[in-house]
Short mmCIF file of C-alpha atoms in Angstrom, two decimals:
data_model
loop_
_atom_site.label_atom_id
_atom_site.label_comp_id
_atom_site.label_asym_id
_atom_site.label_seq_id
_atom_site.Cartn_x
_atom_site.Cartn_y
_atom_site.Cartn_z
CA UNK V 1 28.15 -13.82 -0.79
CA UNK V 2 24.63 -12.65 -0.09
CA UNK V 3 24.46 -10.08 -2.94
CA UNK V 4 26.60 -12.49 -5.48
CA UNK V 5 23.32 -15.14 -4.49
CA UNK V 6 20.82 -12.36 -5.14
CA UNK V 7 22.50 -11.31 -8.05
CA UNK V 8 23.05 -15.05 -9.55
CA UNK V 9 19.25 -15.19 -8.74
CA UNK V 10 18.40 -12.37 -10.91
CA UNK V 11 20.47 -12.78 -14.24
CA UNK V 12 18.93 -16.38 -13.60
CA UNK V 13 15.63 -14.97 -14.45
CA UNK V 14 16.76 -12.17 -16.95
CA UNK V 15 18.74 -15.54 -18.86
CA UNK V 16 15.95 -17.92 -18.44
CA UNK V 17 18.74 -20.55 -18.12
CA UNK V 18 19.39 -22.27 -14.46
CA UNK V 19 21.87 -21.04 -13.13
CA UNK V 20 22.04 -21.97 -9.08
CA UNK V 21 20.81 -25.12 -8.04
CA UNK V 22 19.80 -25.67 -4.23
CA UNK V 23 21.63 -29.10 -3.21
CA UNK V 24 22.65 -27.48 0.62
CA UNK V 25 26.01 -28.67 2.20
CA UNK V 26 27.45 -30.54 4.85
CA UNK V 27 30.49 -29.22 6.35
CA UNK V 28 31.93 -32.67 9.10
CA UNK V 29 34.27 -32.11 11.41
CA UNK V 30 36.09 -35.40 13.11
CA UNK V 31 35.08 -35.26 16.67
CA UNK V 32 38.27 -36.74 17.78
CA UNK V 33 39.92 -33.65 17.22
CA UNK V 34 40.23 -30.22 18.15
CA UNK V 35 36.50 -28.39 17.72
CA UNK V 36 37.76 -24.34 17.45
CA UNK V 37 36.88 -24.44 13.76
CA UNK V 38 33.46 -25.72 13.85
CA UNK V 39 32.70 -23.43 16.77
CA UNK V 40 34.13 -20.52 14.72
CA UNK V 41 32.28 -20.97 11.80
CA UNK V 42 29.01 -22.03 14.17
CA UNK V 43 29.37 -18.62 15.90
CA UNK V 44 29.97 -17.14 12.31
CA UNK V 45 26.24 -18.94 10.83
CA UNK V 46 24.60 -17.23 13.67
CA UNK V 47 25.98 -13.76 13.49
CA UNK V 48 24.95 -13.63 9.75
CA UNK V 49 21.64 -15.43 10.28
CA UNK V 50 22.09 -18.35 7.98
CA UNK V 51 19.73 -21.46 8.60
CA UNK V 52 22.02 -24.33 9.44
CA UNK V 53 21.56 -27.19 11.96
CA UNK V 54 24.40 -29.84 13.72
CA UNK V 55 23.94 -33.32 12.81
CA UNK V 56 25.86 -36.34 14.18
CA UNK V 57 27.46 -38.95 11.81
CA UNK V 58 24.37 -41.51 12.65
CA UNK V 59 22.14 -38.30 11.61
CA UNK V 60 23.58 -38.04 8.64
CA UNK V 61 23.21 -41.31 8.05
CA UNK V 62 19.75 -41.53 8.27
CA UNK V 63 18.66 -38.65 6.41
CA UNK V 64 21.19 -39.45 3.65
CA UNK V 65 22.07 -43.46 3.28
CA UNK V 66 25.47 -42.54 1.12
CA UNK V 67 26.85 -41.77 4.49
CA UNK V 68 28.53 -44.41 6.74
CA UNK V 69 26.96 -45.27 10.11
CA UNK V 70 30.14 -45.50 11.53
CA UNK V 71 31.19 -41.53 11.11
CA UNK V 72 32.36 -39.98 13.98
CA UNK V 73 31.91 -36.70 12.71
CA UNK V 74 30.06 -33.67 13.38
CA UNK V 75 28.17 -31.86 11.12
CA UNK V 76 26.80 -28.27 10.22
CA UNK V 77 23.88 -28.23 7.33
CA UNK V 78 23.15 -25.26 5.61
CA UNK V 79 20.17 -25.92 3.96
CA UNK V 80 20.08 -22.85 1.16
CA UNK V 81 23.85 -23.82 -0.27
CA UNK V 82 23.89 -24.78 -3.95
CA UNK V 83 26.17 -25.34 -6.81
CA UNK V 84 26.27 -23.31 -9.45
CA UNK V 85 26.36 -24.61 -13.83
CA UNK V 86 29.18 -23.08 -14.51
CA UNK V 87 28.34 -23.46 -18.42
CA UNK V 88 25.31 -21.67 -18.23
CA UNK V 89 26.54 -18.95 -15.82
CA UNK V 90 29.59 -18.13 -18.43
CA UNK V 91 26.75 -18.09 -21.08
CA UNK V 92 23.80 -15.79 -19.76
CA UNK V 93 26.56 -13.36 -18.50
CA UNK V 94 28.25 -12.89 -21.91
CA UNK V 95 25.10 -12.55 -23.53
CA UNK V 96 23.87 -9.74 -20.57
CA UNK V 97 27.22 -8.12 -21.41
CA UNK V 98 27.10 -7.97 -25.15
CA UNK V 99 23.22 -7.11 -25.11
CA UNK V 100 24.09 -3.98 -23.39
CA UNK V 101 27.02 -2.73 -25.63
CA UNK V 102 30.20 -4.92 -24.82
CA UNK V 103 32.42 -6.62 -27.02
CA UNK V 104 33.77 -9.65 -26.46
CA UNK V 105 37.67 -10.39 -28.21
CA UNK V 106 38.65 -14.37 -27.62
CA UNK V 107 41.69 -15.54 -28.32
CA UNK V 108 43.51 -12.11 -28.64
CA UNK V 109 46.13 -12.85 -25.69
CA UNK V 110 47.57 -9.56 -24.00
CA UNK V 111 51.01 -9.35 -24.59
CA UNK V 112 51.85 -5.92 -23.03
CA UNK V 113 50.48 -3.07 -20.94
CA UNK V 114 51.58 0.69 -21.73
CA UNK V 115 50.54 2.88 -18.84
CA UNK V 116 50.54 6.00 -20.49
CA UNK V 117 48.97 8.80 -18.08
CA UNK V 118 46.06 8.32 -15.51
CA UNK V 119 43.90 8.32 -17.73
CA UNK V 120 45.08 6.61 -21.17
CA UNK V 121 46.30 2.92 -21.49
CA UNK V 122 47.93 1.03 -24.37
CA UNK V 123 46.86 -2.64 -24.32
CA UNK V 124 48.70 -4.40 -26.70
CA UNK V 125 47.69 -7.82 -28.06
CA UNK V 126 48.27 -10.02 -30.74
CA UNK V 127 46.24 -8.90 -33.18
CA UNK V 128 45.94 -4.81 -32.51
CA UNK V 129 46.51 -2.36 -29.80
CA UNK V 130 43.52 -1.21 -27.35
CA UNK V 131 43.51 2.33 -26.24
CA UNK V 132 40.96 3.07 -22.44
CA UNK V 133 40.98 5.03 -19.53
CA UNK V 134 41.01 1.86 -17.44
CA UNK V 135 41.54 -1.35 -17.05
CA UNK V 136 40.48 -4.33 -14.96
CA UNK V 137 43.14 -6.89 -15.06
CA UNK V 138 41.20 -10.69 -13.84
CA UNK V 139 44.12 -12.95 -15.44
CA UNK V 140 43.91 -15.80 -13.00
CA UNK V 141 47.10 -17.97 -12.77
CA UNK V 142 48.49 -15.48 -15.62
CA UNK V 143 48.35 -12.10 -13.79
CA UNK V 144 51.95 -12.08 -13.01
CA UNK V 145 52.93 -12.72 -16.42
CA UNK V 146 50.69 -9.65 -17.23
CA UNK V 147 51.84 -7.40 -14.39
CA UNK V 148 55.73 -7.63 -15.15
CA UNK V 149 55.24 -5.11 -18.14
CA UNK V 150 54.06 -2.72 -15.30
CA UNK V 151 56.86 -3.73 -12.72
CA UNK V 152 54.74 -5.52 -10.27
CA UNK V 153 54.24 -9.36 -8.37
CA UNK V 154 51.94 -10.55 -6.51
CA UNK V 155 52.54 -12.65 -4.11
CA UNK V 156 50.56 -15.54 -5.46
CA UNK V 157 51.53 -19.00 -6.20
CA UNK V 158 49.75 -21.27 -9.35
CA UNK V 159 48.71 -24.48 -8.13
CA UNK V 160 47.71 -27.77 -10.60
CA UNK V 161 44.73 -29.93 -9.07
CA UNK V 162 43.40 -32.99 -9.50
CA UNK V 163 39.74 -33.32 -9.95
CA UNK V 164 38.27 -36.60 -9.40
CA UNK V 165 35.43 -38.54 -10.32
CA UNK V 166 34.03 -41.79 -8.45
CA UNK V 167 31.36 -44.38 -9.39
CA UNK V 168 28.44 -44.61 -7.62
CA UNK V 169 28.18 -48.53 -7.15
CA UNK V 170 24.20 -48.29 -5.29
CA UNK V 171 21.78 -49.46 -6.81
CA UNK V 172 19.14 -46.65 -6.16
CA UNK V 173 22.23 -43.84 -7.25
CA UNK V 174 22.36 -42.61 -3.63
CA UNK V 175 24.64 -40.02 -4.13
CA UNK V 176 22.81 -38.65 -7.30
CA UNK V 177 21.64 -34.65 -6.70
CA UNK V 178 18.20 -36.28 -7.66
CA UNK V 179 18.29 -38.55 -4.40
CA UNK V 180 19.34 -34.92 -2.93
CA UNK V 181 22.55 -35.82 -1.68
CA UNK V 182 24.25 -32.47 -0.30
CA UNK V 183 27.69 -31.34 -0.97
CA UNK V 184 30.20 -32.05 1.41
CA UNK V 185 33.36 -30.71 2.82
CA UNK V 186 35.76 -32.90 5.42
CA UNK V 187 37.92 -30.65 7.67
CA UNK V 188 40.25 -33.35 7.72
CA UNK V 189 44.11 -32.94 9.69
CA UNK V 190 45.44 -34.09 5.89
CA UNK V 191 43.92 -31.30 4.34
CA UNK V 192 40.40 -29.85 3.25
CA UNK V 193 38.33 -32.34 0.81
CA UNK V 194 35.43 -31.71 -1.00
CA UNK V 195 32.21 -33.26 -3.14
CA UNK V 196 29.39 -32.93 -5.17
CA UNK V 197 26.63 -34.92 -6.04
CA UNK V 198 26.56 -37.29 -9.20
CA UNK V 199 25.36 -34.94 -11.88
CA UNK V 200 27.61 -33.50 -14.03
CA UNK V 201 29.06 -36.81 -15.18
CA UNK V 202 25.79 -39.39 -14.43
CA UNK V 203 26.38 -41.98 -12.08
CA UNK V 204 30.13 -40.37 -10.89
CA UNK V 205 30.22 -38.33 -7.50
CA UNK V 206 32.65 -35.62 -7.93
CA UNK V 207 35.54 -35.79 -4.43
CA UNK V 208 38.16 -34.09 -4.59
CA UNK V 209 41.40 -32.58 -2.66
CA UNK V 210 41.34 -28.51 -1.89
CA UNK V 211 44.46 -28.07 -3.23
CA UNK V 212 47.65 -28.95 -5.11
CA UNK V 213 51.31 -28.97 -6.56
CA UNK V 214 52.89 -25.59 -7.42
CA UNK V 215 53.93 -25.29 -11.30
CA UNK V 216 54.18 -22.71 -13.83
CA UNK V 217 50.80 -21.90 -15.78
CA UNK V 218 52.48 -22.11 -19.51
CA UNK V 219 53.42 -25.61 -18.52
CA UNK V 220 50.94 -27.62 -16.54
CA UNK V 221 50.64 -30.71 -17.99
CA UNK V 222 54.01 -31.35 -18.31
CA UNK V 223 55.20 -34.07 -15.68
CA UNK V 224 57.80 -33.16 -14.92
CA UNK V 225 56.46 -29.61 -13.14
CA UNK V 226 54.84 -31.25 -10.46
CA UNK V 227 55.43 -33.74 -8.06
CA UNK V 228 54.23 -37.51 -9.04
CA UNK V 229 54.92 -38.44 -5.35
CA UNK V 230 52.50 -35.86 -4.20
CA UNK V 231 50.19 -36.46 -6.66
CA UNK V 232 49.82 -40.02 -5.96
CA UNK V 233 49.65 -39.31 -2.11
CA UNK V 234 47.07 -37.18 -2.57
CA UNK V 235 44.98 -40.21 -4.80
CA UNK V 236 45.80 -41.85 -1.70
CA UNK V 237 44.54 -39.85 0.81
CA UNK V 238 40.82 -39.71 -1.02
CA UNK V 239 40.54 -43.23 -1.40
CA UNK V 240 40.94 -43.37 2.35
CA UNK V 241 38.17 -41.12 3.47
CA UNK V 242 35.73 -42.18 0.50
CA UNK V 243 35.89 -45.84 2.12
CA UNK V 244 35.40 -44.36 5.50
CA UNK V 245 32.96 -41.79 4.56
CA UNK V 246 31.15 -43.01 1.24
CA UNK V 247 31.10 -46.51 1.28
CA UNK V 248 28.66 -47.05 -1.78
CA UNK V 249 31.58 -44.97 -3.76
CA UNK V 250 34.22 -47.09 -5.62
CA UNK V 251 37.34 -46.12 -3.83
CA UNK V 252 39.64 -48.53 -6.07
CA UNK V 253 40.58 -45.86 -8.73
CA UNK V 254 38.79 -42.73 -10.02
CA UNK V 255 36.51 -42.82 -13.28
CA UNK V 256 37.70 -39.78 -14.41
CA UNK V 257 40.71 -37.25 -13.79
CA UNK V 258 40.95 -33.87 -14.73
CA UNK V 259 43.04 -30.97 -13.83
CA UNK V 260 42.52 -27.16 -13.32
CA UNK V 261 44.52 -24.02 -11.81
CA UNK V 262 44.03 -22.54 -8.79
CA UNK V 263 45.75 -19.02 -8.00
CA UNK V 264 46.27 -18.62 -4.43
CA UNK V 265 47.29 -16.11 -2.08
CA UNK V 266 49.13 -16.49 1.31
CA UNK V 267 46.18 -16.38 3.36
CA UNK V 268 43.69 -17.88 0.60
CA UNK V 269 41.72 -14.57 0.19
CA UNK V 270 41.14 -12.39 -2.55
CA UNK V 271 43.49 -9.12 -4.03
CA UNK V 272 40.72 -6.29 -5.07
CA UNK V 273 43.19 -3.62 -5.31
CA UNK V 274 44.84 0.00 -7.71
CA UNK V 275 48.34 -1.10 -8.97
CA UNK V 276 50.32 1.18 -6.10
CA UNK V 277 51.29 3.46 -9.12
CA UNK V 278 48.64 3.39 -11.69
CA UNK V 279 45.13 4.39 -9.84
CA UNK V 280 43.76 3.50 -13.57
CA UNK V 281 44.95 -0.38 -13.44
CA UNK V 282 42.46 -2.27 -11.16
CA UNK V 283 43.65 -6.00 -9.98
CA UNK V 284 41.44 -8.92 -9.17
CA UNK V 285 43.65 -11.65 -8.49
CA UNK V 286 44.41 -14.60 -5.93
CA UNK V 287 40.95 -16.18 -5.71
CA UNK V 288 42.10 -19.09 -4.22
CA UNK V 289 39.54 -21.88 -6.07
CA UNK V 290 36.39 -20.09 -4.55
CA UNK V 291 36.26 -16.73 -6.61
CA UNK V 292 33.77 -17.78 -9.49
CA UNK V 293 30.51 -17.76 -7.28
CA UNK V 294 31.55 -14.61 -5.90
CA UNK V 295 32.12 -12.87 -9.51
CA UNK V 296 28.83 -11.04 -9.71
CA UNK V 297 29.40 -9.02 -6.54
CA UNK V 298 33.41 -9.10 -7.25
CA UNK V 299 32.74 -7.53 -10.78
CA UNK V 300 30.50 -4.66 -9.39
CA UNK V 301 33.63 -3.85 -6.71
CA UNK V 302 35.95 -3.92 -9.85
CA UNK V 303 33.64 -2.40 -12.34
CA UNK V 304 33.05 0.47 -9.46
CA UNK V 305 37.15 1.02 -9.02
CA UNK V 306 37.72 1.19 -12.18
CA UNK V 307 34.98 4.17 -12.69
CA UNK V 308 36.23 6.11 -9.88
CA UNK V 309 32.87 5.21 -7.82
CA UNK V 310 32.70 4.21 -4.26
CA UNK V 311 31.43 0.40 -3.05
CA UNK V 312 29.49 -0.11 -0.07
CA UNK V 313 32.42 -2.77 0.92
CA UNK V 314 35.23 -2.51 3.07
CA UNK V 315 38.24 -3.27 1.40
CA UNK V 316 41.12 -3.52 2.85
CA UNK V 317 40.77 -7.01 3.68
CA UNK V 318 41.25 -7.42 0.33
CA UNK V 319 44.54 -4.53 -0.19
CA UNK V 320 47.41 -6.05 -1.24
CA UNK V 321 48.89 -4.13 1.52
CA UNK V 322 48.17 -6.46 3.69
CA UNK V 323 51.38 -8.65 2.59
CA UNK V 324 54.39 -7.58 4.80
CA UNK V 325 56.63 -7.30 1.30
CA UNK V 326 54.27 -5.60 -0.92
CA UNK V 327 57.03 -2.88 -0.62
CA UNK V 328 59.50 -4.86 -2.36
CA UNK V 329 57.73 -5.78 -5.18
#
């Protein structure tokens, strides 16, 4: 994370478009139950060095009038959190990359990997066959489909969520990123839920659910791949915790609904890793919902594998050895 920030910083200044924008975040813990998280990450803050301080619920409050006085939470602020435009980060890096000799092919969907030697690949597509040393293989919720032409699974699971947007019903837009309301993340028993500041869609706070029904990619918005029951539990849930925790949010119904993919692995953490028979096929895969913000350091790691250079990281947190089956696969 430090070196993705730095680096977000810098192609920030090479784009001349904003890219990161400072908001800082509340993470609230219920202080009616167990504590071992919040002391974990606590601990965690102060081994890296990160400015953060604990808040109460009536703290909160205060300093940001969204909140309800009645919390009974605990918080940790870190003060140098952000969120990044995702628009504008997609744009200034494919203009970096093309500036500096890359070419970009959209729609040409990969149909089929030939791993020819260790050093020469086939990549077939749709519309011609690519022939490279390498290849870096960052598919998202497709990477399976991908993989099976080179007789390998991931352990991974697609998942189709919900993101929600709620109306701001103050009159002074409290929970607008220009009254600098923070983003915040409830470590409820129900689940992890999230939000950002009114300012993507004006006037509608983004609060949303960390997670979601499994489905197949080629068919997620098809009702019948995912659970309505769930889905509508889930609705529930957040309309519960914006009345307790937001009360200036309109809990009724959300504005808007829309749905993305997240690819997650068992244990939520990233596969940087060779295919285990093909030290020219480099995976990045199983990011879990939190990869993008990461992607400037990730893509060094990747771009480094892929060259046959060494990374300053350790990385067999991220092997996909790590998986008690990877044998099998």
């Amino acid at each position: 994370m430090p070196e993705a920030h730095r680096r977000w910083r810098e192609l920030e200044k090479q784009s001349g478009r904003k890219l990161l924008i400072d908001t800082g975040l509340v993470t609230l813990w219920d202080a009616r139950q167990s504590m071992n998280e919040f002391n974990c990450m606590l601990s965690n803050l102060k081994k890296l060095g990160v400015s953060h301080e604990i808040l109460s619920g009536k703290d909160l409050a205060k300093r940001h009038p969204g909140f309800s006085e009645k919390l009974q939470y605990t918080g940790i602020l870190e003060s140098d959190a952000g969120l990044l435009r995702a628009d504008n980060c997609t744009a200034a890096l494919r203009d970096w990359y093309t500036s500096h000799g890359g070419e970009l092919h959209d729609s040409d969907p990969v149909l089929h990997l030939d791993v020819i030697n260790d050093s020469r690949i086939e990549v077939k597509t749709s519309v011609k066959t690519y022939l490279c040393k390498s290849v870096v293989l960052t598919c998202g919720p497709y990477i399976n489909s991908i993989l099976s032409t080179v007789n390998l699974k991931l352990p991974v699971q697609t998942k189709r969520i919900l993101v929600h947007y709620w109306k701001d019903e103050t009159t002074s837009s409290n929970y607008s990123l220009a009254n600098n309301f923070p983003e915040v993340i409830l470590m409820l028993k129900g689940g992890e839920t999230y939000s950002l500041p009114s300012y993507e869609y004006p006037g509608l706070m983004k609060i949303c659910y960390h997670g979601g029904s499994t489905v197949d990619p080629k068919a997620r918005d098809s009702e019948i791949t995912y659970d309505i029951d769930d889905k509508n539990d889930r609705v529930q849930h957040l309309k519960e915790i914006i009345s307790e925790t937001f009360p200036g949010i309109d809990s009724s119904s959300p504005a808007i609904e829309e749905i993305c993919m997240y690819t997650g692995t068992p244990d939520s953490k990233f596969i940087l890793d060779f295919h285990p028979n093909h030290t020219n096929v480099v995976i990045g895969a199983g990011f879990s919902g939190h990869g993008f913000k990461t992607s400037p350091s990730v893509g060094h790691i990747l771009a480094n594998m892929a060259v046959g250079q060494k990374t300053s990281y350790k990385l067999e947190p991220f092997s996909m050895k790590r998986f008690k089956n990877i044998s099998k696969l």
